[in-house]
Coordinates of C-alpha atoms (C1' of nucleotides) in Angstrom, one line a residue:
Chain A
X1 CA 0.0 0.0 0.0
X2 CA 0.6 3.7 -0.5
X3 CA 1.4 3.9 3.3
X4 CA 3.7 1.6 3.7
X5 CA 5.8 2.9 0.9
X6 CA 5.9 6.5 2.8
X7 CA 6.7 5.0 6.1
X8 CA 10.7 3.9 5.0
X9 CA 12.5 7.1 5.6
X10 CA 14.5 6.7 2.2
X11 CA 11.6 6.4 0.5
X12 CA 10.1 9.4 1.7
X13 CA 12.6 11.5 1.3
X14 CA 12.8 11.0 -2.9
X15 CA 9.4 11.4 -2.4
X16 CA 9.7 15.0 -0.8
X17 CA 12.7 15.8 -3.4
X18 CA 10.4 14.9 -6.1
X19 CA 7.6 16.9 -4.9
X20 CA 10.0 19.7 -4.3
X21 CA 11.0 19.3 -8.0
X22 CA 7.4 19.7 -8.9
X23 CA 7.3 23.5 -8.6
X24 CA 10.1 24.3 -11.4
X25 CA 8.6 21.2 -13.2
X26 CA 11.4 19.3 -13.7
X27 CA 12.0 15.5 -13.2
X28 CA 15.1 13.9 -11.2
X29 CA 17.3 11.3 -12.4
X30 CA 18.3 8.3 -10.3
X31 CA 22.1 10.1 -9.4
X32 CA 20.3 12.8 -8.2
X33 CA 19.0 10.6 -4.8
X34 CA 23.0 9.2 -4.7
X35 CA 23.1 11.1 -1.3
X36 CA 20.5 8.9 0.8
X37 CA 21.6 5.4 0.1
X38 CA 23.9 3.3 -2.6
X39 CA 23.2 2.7 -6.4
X40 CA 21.5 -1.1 -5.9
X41 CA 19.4 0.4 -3.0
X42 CA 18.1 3.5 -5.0
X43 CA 16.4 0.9 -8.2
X44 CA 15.2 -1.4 -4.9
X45 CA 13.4 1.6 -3.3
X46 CA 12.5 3.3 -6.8
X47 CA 10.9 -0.1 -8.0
X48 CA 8.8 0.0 -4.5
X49 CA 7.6 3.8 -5.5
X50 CA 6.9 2.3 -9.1
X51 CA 4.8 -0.5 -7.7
X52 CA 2.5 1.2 -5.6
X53 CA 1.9 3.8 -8.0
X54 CA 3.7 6.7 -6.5
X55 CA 5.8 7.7 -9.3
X56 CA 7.0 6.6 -13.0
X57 CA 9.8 6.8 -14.8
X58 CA 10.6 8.1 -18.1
X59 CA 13.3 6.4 -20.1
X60 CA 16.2 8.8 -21.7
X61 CA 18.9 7.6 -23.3
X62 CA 21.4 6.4 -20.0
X63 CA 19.2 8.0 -17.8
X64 CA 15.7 7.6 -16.2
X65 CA 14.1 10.8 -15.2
X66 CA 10.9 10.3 -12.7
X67 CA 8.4 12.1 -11.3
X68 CA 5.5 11.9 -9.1
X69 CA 2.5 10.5 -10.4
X70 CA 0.5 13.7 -8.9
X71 CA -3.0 13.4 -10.2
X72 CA -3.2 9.7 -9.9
X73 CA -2.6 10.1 -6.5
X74 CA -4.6 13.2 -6.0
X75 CA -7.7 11.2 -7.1
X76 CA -7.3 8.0 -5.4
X77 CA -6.1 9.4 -2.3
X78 CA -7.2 13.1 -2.0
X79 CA -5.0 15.2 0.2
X80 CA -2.6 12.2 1.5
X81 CA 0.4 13.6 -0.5
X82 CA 0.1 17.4 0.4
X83 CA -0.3 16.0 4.2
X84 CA 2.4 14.0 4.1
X85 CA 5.0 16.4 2.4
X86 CA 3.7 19.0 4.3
X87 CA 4.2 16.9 7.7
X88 CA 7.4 15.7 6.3
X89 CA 8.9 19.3 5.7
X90 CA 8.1 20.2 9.0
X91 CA 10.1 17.2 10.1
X92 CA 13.4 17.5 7.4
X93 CA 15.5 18.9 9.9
X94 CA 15.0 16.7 12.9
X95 CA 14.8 13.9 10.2
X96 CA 17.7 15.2 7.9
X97 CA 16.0 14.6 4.7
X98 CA 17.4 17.4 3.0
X99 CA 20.9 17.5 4.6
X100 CA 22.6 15.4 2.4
X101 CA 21.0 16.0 -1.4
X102 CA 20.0 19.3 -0.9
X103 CA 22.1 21.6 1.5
X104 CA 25.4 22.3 1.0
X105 CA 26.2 24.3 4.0
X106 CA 25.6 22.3 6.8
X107 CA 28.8 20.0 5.8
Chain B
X1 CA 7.0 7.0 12.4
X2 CA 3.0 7.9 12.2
X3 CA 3.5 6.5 8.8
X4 CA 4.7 3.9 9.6
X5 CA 2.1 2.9 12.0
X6 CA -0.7 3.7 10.1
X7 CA 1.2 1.2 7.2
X8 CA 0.1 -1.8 8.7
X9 CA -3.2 -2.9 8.0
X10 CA -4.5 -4.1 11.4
X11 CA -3.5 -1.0 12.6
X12 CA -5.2 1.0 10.2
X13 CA -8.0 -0.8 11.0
X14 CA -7.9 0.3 14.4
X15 CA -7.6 3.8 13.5
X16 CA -10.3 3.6 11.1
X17 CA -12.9 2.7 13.8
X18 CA -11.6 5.1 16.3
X19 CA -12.3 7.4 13.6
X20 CA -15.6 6.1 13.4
X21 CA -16.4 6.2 16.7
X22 CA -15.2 10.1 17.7
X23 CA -18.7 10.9 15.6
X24 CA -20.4 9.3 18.7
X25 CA -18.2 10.8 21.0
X26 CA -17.7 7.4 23.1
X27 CA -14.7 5.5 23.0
X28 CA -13.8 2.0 22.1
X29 CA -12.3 -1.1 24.1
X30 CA -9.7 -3.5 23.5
X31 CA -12.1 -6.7 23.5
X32 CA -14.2 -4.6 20.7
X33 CA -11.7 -5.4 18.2
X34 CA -11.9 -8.9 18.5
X35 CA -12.4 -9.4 15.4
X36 CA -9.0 -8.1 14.3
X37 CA -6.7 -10.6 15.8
X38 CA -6.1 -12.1 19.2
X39 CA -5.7 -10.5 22.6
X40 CA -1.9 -10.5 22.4
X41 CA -1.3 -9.3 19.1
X42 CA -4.4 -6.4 19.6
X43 CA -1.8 -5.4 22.4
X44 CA 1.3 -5.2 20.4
X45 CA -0.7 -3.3 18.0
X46 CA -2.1 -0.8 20.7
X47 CA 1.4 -0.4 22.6
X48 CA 2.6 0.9 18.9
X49 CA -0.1 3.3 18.5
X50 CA 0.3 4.8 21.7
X51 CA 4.1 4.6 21.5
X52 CA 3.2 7.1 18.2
X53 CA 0.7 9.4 19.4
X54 CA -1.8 8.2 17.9
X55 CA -4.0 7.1 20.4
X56 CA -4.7 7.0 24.2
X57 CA -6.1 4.7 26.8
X58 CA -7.6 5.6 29.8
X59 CA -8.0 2.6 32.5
X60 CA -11.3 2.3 34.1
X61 CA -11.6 -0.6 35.8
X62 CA -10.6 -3.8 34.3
X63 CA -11.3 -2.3 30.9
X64 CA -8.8 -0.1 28.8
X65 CA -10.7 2.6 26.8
X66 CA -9.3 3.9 23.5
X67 CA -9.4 6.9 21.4
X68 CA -7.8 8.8 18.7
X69 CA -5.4 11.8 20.0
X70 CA -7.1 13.6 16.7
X71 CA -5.9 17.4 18.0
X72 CA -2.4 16.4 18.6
X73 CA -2.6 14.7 15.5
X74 CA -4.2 17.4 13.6
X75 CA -1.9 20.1 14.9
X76 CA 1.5 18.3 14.5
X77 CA 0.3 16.6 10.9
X78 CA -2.5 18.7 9.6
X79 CA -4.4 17.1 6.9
X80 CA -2.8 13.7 7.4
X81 CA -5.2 11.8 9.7
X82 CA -8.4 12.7 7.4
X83 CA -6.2 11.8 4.2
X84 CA -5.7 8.4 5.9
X85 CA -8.6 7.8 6.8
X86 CA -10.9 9.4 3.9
X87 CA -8.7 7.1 1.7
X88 CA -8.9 4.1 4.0
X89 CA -12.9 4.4 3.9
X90 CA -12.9 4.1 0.1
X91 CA -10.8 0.8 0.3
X92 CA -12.9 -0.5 3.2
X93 CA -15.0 -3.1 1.5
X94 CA -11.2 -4.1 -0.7
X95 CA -9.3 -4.6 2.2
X96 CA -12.0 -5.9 4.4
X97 CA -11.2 -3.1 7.2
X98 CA -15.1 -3.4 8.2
X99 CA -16.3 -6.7 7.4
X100 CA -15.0 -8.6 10.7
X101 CA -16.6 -5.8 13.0
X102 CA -18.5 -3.5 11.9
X103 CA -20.7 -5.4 8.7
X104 CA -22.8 -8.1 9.7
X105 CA -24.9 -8.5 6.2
X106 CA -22.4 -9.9 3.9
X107 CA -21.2 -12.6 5.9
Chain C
dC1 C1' 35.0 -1.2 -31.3
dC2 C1' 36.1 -0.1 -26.8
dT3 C1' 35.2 2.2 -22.7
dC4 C1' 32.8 4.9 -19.5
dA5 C1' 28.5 6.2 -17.2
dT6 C1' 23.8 5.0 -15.7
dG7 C1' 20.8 1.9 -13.7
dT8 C1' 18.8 -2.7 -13.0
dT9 C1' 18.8 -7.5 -11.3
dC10 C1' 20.3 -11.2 -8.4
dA11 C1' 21.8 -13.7 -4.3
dA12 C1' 23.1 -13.2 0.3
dC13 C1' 23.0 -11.4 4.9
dG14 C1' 21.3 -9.3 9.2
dT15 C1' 17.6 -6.8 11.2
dT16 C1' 13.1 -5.7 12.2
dT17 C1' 8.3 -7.0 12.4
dA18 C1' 4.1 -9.5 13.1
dT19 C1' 2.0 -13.4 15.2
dT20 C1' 1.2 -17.0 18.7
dG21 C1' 0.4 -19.2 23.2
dA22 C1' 1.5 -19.3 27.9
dA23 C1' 2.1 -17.0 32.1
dC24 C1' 1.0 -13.1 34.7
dT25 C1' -1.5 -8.8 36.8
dA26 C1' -5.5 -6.5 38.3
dT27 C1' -10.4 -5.8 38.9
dT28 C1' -15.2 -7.2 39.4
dG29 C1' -18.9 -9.9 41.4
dT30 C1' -20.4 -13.7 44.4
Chain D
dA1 C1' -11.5 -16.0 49.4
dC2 C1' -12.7 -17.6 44.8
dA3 C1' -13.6 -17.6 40.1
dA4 C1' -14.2 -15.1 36.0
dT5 C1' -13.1 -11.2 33.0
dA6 C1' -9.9 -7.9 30.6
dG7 C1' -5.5 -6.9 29.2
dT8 C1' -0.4 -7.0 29.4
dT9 C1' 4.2 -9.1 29.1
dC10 C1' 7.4 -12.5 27.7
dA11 C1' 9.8 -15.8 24.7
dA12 C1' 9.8 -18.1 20.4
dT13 C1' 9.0 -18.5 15.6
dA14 C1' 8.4 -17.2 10.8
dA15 C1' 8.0 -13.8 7.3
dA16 C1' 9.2 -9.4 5.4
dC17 C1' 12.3 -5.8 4.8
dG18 C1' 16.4 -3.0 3.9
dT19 C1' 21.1 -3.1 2.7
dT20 C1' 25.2 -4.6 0.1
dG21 C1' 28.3 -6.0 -3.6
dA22 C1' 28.9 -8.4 -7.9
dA23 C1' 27.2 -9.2 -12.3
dC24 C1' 24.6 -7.6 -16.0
dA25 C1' 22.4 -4.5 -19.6
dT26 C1' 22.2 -0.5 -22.4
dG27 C1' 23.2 3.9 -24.5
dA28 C1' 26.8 7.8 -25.3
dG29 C1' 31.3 9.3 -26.9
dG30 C1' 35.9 8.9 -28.6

DNA sequence: CCTCATGTTCAACGTTTATTGAACTATTGT
DNA sequence: ACAATAGTTCAATAAACGTTGAACATGAGG
């Protein structure tokens, strides 16, 4: 289920990235998660994401570009992405979500 | 995690009818969910959803009674228990959430 | 063609998690 | 005091999960 794929901290975290990515309506590619966890471990947790119908990949060349499937999950679950991202940014400190992909202070 | 918690399907079932239940403004006990899975595991189950803040249990006698912490909730996750439980409500009769204690007709 | 870069798949390992039954605590009613 | 009821705690087991490295596939570029 949707939930269980949001409750692995990984997971939720490419989740947040990609949501983040939403705004300038661009898609990620798989290097750009190589902060939270190792190559083999990304395509594990990316295929979870796939599965339950979080996000989808688009094929380019060497790369695979994903996004969120937004509306998808907008219909079947109304609200339960904007809650959770939204709970989940309150959290990114405390829970270091961003620290390693994102900020490039804090090092 | 809340996520986490609410990722496991007897748990979610939990929260579902503690949902149900705050319409009539009474609370439920542990033997009411019966139906769910033995005493032992019901208390495993309860222990993590306390241990989340999702729920509380107030001891009256030799019965525990259960309700949602929906404020706490609502302030720290705003959004998130409704999104949960709107969506869990439309997969009710999928995942049999009600059927073992709530729905006596299709049996 | 050869090599490098990007990801996926597979097998293995260790950890966490859910589930079960038995033993235990505590309260109510007789 | 006794038995019955309502839950919890504990130890053990089996299944699921995340993590890792090695092998593999595929497209880009010299």
């Amino acid at each position: 289920m949707v939930l269980d794929c949001l409750s692995d901290p990984i997971r939720l975290a490419i989740v947040y990235q990609l949501a983040q990515q939403e705004r300038v309506s661009s898609e990620l590619c798989c290097g750009d998660f190589s902060g939270l966890a190792g190559k083999s471990n990304l395509a594990y947790h990316f295929a979870k994401l796939r599965e339950c119908g979080l996000m989808l990949t688009r094929v380019a060349g060497t790369n695979r570009f994903m996004r969120l499937r937004r509306e998808d999950l907008d219909t079947r679950f109304p609200g339960l992405l904007d809650a959770v991202i939204n709970s989940a940014s309150k959290d990114a400190d405390r829970l270091q979500l961003l620290s390693e992909c994102e900020v490039t202070a804090a090092g």
